[in-house]
Coordinates of C-alpha atoms in Angstrom, one line a residue:
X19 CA 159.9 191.3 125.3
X20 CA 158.9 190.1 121.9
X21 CA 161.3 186.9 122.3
X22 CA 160.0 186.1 125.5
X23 CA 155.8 186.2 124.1
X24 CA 157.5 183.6 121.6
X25 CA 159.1 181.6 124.1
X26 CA 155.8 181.4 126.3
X27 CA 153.7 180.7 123.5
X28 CA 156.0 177.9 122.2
X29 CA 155.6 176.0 126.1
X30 CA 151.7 176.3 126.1
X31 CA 151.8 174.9 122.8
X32 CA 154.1 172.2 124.0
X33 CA 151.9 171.3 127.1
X34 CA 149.0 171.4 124.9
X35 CA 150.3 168.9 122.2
X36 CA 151.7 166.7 125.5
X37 CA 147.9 167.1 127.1
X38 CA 146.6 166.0 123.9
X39 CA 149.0 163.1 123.2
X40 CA 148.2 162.1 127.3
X41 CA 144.8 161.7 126.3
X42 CA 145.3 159.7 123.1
X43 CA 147.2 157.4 124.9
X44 CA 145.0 157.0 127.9
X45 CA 142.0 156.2 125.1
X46 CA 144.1 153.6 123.5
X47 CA 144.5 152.0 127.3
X48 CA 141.4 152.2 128.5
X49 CA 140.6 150.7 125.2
X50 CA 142.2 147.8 125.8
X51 CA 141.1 147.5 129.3
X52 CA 137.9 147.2 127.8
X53 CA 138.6 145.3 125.4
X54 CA 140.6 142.7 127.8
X55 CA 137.5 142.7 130.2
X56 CA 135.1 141.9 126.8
X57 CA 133.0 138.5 128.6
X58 CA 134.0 138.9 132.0
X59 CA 131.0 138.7 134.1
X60 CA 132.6 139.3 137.7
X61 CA 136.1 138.8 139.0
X62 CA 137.7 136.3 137.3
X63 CA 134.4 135.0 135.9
X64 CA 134.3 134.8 132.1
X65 CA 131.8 134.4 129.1
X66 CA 133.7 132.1 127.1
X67 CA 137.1 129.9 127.9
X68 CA 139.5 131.8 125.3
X69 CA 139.1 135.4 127.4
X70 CA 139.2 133.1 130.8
X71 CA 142.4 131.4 129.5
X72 CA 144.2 134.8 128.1
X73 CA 143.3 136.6 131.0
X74 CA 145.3 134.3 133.6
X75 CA 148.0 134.5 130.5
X76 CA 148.5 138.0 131.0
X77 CA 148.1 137.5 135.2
X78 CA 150.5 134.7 135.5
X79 CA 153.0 136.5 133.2
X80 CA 153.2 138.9 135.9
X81 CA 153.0 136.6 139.0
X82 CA 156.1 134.8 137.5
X83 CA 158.0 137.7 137.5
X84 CA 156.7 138.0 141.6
X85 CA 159.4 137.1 144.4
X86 CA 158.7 134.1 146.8
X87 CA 157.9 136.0 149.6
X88 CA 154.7 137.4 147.1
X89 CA 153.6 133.8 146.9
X90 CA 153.6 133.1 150.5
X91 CA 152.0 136.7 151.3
X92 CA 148.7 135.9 148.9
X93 CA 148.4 132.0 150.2
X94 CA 148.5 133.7 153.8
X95 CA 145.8 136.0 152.8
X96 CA 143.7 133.4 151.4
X97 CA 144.2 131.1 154.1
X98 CA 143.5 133.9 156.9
X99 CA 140.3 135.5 154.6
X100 CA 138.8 132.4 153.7
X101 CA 138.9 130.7 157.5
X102 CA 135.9 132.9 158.7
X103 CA 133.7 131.6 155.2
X104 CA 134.3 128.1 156.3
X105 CA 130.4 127.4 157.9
X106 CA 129.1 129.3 155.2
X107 CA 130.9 127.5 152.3
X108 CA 130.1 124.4 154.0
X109 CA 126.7 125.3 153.9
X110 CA 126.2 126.3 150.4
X111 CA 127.9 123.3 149.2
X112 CA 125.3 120.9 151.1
X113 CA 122.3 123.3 149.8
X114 CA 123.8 122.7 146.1
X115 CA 124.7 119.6 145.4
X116 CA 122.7 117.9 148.0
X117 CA 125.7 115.9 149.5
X118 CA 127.4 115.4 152.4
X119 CA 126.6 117.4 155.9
X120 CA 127.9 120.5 156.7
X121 CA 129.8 119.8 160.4
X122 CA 131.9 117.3 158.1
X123 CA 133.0 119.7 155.1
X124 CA 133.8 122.3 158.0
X125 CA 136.1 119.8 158.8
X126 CA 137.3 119.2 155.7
X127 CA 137.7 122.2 154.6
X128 CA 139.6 123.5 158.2
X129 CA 141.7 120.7 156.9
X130 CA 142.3 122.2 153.7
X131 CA 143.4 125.5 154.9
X132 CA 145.8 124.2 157.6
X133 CA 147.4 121.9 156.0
X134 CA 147.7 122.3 152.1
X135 CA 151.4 122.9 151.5
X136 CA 152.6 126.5 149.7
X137 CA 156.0 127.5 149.0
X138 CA 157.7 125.4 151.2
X139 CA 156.8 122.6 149.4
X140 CA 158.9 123.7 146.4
X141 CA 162.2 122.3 147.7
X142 CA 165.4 123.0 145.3
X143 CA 168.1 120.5 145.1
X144 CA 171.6 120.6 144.4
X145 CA 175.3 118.4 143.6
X146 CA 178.5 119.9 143.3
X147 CA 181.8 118.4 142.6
X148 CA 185.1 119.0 140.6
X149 CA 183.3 120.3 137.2
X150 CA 181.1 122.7 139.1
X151 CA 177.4 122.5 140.5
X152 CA 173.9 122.1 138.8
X153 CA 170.6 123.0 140.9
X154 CA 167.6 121.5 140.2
X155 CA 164.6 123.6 140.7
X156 CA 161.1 123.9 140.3
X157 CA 159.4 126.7 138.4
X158 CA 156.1 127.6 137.0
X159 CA 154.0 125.5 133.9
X160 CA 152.2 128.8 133.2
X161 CA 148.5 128.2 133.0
X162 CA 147.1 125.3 134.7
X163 CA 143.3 123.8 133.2
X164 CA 141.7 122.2 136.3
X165 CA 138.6 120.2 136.5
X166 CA 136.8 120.0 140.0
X167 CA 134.7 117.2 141.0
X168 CA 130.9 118.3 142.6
X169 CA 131.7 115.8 145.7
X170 CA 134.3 117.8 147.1
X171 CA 134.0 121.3 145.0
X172 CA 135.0 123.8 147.4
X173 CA 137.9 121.7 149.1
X174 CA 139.5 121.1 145.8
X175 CA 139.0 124.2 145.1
X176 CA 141.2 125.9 147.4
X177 CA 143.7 123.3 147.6
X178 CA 144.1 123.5 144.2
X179 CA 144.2 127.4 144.1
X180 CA 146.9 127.2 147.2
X181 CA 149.5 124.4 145.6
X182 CA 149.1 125.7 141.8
X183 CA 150.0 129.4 142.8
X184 CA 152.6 128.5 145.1
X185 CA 154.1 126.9 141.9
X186 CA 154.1 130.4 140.4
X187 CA 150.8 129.2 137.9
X188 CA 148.0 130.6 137.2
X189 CA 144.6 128.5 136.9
X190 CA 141.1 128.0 134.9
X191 CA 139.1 125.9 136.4
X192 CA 136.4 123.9 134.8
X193 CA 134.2 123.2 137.4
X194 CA 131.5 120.7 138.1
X195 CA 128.0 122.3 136.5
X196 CA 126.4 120.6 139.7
X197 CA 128.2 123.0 142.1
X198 CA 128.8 125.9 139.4
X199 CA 127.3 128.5 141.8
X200 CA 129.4 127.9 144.6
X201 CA 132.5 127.5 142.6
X202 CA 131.8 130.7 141.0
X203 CA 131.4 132.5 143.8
X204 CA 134.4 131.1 145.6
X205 CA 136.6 131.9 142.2
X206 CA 135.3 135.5 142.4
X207 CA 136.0 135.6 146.0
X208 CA 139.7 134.3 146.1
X209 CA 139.9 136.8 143.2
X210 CA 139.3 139.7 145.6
X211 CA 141.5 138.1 148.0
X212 CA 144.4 137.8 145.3
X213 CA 144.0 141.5 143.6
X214 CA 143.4 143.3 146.9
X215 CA 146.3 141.0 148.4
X216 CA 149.1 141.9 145.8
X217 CA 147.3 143.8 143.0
X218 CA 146.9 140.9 140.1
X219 CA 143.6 140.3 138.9
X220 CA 142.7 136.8 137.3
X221 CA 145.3 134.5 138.9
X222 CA 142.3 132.1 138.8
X223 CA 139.2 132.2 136.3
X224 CA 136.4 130.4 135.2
X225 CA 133.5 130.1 133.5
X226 CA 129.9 132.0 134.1
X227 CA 128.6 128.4 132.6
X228 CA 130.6 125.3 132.9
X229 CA 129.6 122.5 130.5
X230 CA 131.3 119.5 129.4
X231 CA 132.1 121.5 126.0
X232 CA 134.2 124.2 127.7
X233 CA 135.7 121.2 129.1
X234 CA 137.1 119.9 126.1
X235 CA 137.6 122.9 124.9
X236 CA 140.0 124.0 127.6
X237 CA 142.1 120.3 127.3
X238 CA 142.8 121.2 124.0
X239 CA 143.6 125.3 124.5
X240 CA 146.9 126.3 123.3
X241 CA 147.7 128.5 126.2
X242 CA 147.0 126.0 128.9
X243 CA 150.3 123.9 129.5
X244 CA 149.2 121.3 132.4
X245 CA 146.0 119.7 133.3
X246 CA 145.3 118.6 136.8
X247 CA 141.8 116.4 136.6
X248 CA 139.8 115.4 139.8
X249 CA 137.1 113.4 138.7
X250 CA 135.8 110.2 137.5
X251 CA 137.7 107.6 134.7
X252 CA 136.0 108.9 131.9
X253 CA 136.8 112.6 132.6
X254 CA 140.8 111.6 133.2
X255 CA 140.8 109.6 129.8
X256 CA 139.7 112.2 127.8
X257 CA 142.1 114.2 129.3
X258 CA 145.3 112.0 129.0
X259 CA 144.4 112.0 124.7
X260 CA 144.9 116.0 125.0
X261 CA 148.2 115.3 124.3
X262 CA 149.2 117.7 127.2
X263 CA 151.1 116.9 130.8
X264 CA 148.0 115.1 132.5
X265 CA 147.8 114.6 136.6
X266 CA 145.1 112.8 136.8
X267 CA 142.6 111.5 140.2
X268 CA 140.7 108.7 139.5
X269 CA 138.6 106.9 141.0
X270 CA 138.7 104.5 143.8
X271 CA 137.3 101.6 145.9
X272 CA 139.3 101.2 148.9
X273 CA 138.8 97.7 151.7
X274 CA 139.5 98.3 155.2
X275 CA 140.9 94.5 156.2
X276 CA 140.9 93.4 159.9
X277 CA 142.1 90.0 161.1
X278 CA 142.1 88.3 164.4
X279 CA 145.0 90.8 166.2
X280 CA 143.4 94.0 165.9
X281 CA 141.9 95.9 168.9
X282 CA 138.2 95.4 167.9
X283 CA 136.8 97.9 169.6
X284 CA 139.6 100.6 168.2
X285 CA 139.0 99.0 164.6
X286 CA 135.3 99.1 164.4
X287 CA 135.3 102.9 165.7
X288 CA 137.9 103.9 162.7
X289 CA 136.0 102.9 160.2
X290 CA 132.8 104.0 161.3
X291 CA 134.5 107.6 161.5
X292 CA 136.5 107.3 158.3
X293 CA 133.5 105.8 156.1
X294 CA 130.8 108.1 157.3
X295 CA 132.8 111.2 156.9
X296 CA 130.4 113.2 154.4
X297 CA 128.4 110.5 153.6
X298 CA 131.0 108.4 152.2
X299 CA 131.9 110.9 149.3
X300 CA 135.6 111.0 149.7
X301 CA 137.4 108.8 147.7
X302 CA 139.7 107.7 150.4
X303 CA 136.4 106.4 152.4
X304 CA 136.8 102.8 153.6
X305 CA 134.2 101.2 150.9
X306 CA 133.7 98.0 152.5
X307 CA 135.1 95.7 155.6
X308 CA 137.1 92.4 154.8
X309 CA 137.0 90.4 158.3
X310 CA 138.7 87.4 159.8
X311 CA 135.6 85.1 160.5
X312 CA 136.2 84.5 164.5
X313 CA 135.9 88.3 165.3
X314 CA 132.9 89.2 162.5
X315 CA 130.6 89.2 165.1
X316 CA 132.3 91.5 167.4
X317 CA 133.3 93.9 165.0
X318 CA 130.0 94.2 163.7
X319 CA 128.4 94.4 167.0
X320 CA 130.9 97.0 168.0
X321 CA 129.9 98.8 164.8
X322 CA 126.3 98.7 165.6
X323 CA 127.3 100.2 169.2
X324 CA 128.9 103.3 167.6
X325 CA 126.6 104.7 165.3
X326 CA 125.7 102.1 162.4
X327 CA 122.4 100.2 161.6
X328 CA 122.6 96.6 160.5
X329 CA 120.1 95.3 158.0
X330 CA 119.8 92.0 157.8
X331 CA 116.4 91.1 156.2
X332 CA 117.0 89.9 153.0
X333 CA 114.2 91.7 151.5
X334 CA 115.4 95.2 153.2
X335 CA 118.8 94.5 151.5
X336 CA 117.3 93.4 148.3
X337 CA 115.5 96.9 148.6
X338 CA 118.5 98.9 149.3
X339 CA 119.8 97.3 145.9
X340 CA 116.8 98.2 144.3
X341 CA 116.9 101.8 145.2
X342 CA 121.0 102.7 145.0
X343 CA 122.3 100.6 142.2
X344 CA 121.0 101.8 139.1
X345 CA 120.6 98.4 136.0
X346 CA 123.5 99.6 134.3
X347 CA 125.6 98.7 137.8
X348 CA 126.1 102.3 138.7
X349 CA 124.9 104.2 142.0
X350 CA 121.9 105.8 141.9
X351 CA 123.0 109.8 142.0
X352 CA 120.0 110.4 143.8
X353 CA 121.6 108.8 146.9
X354 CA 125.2 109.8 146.7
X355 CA 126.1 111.4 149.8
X356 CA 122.6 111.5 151.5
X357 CA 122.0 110.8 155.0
X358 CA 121.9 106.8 156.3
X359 CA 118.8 107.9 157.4
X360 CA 117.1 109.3 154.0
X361 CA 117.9 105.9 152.5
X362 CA 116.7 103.9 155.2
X363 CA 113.5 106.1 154.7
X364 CA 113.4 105.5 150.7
X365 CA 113.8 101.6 151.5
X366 CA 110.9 102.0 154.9
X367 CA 113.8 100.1 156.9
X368 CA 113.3 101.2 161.1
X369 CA 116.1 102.9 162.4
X370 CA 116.7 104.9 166.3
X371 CA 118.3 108.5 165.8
X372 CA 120.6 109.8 163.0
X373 CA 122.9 106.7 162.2
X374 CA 126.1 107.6 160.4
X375 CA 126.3 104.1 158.3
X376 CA 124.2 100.9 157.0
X377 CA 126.3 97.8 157.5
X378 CA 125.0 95.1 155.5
X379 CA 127.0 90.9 155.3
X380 CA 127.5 90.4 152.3
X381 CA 129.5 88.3 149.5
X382 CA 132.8 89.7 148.4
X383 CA 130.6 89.8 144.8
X384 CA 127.6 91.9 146.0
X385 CA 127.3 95.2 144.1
X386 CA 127.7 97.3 147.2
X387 CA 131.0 95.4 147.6
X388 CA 132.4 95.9 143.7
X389 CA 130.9 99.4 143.3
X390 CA 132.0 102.3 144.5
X391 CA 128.7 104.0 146.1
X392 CA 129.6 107.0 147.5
X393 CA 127.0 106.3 150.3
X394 CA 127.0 105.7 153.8
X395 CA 126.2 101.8 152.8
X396 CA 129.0 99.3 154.2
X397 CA 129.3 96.1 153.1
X398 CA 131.3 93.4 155.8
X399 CA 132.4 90.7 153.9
X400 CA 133.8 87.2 156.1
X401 CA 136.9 85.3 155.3
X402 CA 138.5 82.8 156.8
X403 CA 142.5 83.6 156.5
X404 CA 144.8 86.5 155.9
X405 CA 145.6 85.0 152.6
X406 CA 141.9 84.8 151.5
X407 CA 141.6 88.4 152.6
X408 CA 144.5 89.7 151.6
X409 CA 143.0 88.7 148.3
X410 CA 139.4 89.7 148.4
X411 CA 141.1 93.5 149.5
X412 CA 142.9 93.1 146.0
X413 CA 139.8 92.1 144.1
X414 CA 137.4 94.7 145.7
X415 CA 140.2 97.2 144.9
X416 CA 140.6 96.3 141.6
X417 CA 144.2 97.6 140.7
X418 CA 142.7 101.7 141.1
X419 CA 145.6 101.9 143.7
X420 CA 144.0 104.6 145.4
X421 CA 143.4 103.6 149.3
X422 CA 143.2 101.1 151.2
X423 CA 143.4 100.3 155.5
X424 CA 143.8 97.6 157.5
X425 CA 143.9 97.0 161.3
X426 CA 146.1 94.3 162.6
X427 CA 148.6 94.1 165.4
X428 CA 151.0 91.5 163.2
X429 CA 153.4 93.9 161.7
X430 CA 154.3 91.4 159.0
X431 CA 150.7 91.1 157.9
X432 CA 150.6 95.0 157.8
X433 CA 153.5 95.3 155.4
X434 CA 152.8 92.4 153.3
X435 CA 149.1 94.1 152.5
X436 CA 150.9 97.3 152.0
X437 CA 153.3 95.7 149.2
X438 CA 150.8 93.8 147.9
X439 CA 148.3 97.1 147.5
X440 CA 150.3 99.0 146.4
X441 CA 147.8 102.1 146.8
X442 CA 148.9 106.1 147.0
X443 CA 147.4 105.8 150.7
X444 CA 147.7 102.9 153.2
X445 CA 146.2 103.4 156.5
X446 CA 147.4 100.9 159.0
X447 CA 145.2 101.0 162.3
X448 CA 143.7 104.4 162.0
X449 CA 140.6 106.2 160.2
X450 CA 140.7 106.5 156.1
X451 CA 140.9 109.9 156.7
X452 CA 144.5 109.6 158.4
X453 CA 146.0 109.2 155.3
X454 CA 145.0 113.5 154.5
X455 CA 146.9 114.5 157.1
X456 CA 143.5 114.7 159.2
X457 CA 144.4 112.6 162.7
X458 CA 147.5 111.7 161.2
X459 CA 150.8 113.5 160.2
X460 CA 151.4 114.7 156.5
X461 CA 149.9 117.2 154.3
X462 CA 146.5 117.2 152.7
X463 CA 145.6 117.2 149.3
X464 CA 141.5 116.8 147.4
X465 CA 143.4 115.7 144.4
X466 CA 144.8 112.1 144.7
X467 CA 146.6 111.1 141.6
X468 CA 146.4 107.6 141.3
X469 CA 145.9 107.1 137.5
X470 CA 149.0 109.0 136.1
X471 CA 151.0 108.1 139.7
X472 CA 152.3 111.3 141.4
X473 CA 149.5 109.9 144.3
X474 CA 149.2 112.8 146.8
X475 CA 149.5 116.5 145.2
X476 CA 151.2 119.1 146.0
X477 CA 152.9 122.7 144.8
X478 CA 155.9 120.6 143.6
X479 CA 153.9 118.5 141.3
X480 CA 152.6 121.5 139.7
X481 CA 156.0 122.9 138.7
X482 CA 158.6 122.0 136.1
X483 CA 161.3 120.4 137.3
X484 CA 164.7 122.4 135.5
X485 CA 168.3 121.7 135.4
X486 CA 170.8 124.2 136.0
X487 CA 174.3 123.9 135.6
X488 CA 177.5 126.1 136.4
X489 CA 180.9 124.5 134.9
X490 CA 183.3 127.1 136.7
X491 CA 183.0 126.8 140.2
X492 CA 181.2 126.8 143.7
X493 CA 182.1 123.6 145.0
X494 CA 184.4 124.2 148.0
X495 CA 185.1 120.7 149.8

């Protein structure tokens, strides 16, 4: 009896000392809980860009370990929760940065969710022969710093989000401070979506303030192993000195040429479509017209017919000068991406309706020829051969090789300005916006890598390209 007291004494003081050590250790973890959730505002929202970055660290160490069938499940989700948000994202991006009109970045964004590549995009290739095989595949850079532009915040956004964790990455994006409230919200968002998806938190972060210091400060981080940079040239240069792996989208001024073979009426409704898209905002947005001289006047008058106003007072264009093009040569931001219509107010020109361009004749040296604008403002600029076009295109484009269309029936012609470009997009006979996959074939993308030359991105140019090799075996011709 008296061994037995002993024995039963000895287990509760067993389970007691277990109880207590439980609690120690479940102190010390939600310790660090706390102490790894120290500056985060919301999900995946952070105080400073240290705690942002080492949170994805810990999350993307985990997703790496995650089978390919867990990447396609939480792009799946995202796509499928984030299709019902569409009006209401498009919405709050027009109410924020002032740009663009919402039917058009429900369109884009639509776009961005259909068509933005995942997994399958990751494609493994292989050679075999007499010493064995080696496979080349693509695997994760780890954390990914991305900057988002504030003309196309919430597409970027989510293509971004889509190709960089179909790579396996995880991502910190340093968005645009003049769309930092929808950008939050949509980080926090696709956070929910990720966690409740397949139970990692912090997959993507940012900032509760973006500022151009974070910026820098994230080019620089240790823990951040690729930078991925939509915006303007000065943005990409700093980024390129990092000394990191730089994919970089810069800017762009793209011609839309049409000679004497094209269908006229077909050509002048393209561009009308592809340059008025959001107020001109995309990158890939036909910038100005380059025209053979005998069909000027019916291209413009077709133009005119589909939804454009032509100004043609010298003093109205002088206005429109005036009020867009800032003395330093750069657009007025006060106009980028506003309505035809509020800057034919601001320059008291008449107009019938809601026209979706200004179409202005100009020299191929006028500053809404040589600038990028941004605005629905189209300048139509006369020459008298393909030769002299074919050069004017090259000088408007200025060696960006971003985009650039043309409309011709002459196949020769067509190639020869395609060569010549030498631009990630070439539209031949179609809409700008062809070349994103939207009324033509091909995957989108918001980030267009012209400067550092992978052009179009997707989840393979956000993963390492590795070499594998076994010396033993597996070939079997």
């Amino acid at each position: 009896m008296m061994e037995n007291n002993i024995q039963l004494k000895e287990m509760i003081r067993s389970m007691v000392i277990d109880v207590l050590e439980g609690k120690k250790q479940e102190t010390a973890s939600s310790q660090h809980i706390k102490q790894a959730s120290r500056g985060q505002v919301e999900p995946g929202v952070f105080d400073t860009v240290d705690e942002a970055i080492q949170a994805a660290k810990v999350a993307q160490e985990r997703f790496e370990d995650c089978t390919l069938a867990t990447r396609e499940k939480v792009i799946a989700d995202i796509r499928a929760a984030m299709r019902p948000r569409v009006q209401e994202l498009a919405l709050k991006t027009v109410e924020e940065t002032g740009m663009g009109r919402v039917a058009d970045k429900v369109l884009k964004l639509n776009l961005t969710l259909d068509k933005t590549p995942g997994v399958e995009d990751l494609v493994t290739e292989c050679e075999t022969g007499d010493n064995g095989m080696t496979l080349y595949e693509l695997s994760a850079y780890g954390v990914i710093g991305a900057i988002t532009p504030s003309t196309n915040p919430a597409e970027t956004l989510i293509c971004n989000t889509i190709g960089m964790l179909a790579a396996g990455n995880a991502v910190f994006f340093s968005v645009h401070p003049g769309a930092k409230h929808l950008s939050r919200l949509l980080v926090s968002e696709l956070n929910q979506i990720i966690s409740k998806s397949i139970g990692i938190e912090n997959l993507i972060v940012t900032l509760s303030e973006p500022s151009i210091e974070s910026a820098q400060e994230m080019m620089v981080h240790p823990d951040v192993s690729l930078l991925v940079v939509t915006g303007g040239p000065g943005v990409v240069k700093q980024a390129l000195q990092s000394g990191k792996k730089v994919i970089g989208a810069g800017a762009g001024n793209p011609p839309a040429f049409v000679d004497e073979t094209a269908d006229i009426k077909k050509a002048a409704q393209d561009i009308v479509l592809g340059a008025s898209l959001d107020n001109n905002i995309l990158c890939i947005a036909e910038k100005s017209v380059v025209a053979m001289r005998q069909i000027e006047p019916q291209l413009v008058q077709e133009m005119v017919r589909v939804g454009c106003v032509l100004v043609e007072n010298q003093q109205d264009i002088q206005r429109l000068v005036d009020l867009t093009v800032l003395p330093n040569g750069t657009p007025n931001k006060k106009f980028v991406g506003k309505n035809a219509s509020v800057i034919l107010d601001a320059a008291r020109i008449p107009y019938n309706g809601d026209p979706r361009l200004i179409i202005i004749r100009t020299p191929k040296d006028h500053p809404f020829a040589v600038i990028e604008m941004l605005m629905p403002i189209l300048p139509v600029v006369t020459v008298d051969s393909f030769d002299e076009g074919l050069e004017v295109c090259l000088m408007l484009e200025a060696g960006l090789h971003h985009t650039a269309t043309m409309h011709s029936l002459n196949m020769e012609r067509l190639n020869r300005m395609a060569r010549k470009m030498k631009t990630s997009i070439f539209v031949k006979n179609g809409p700008s916006y062809a070349g994103l996959g939207f009324s033509g074939e091909g995957t989108t993308t918001f980030t267009i890598a012209t400067p550092t030359g992978e052009s179009t991105t997707s989840a393979r140019c956000f993963a390492r390209r590795r070499r594998c090799c076994l010396t033993t075996g597996f070939n079997i011709r």
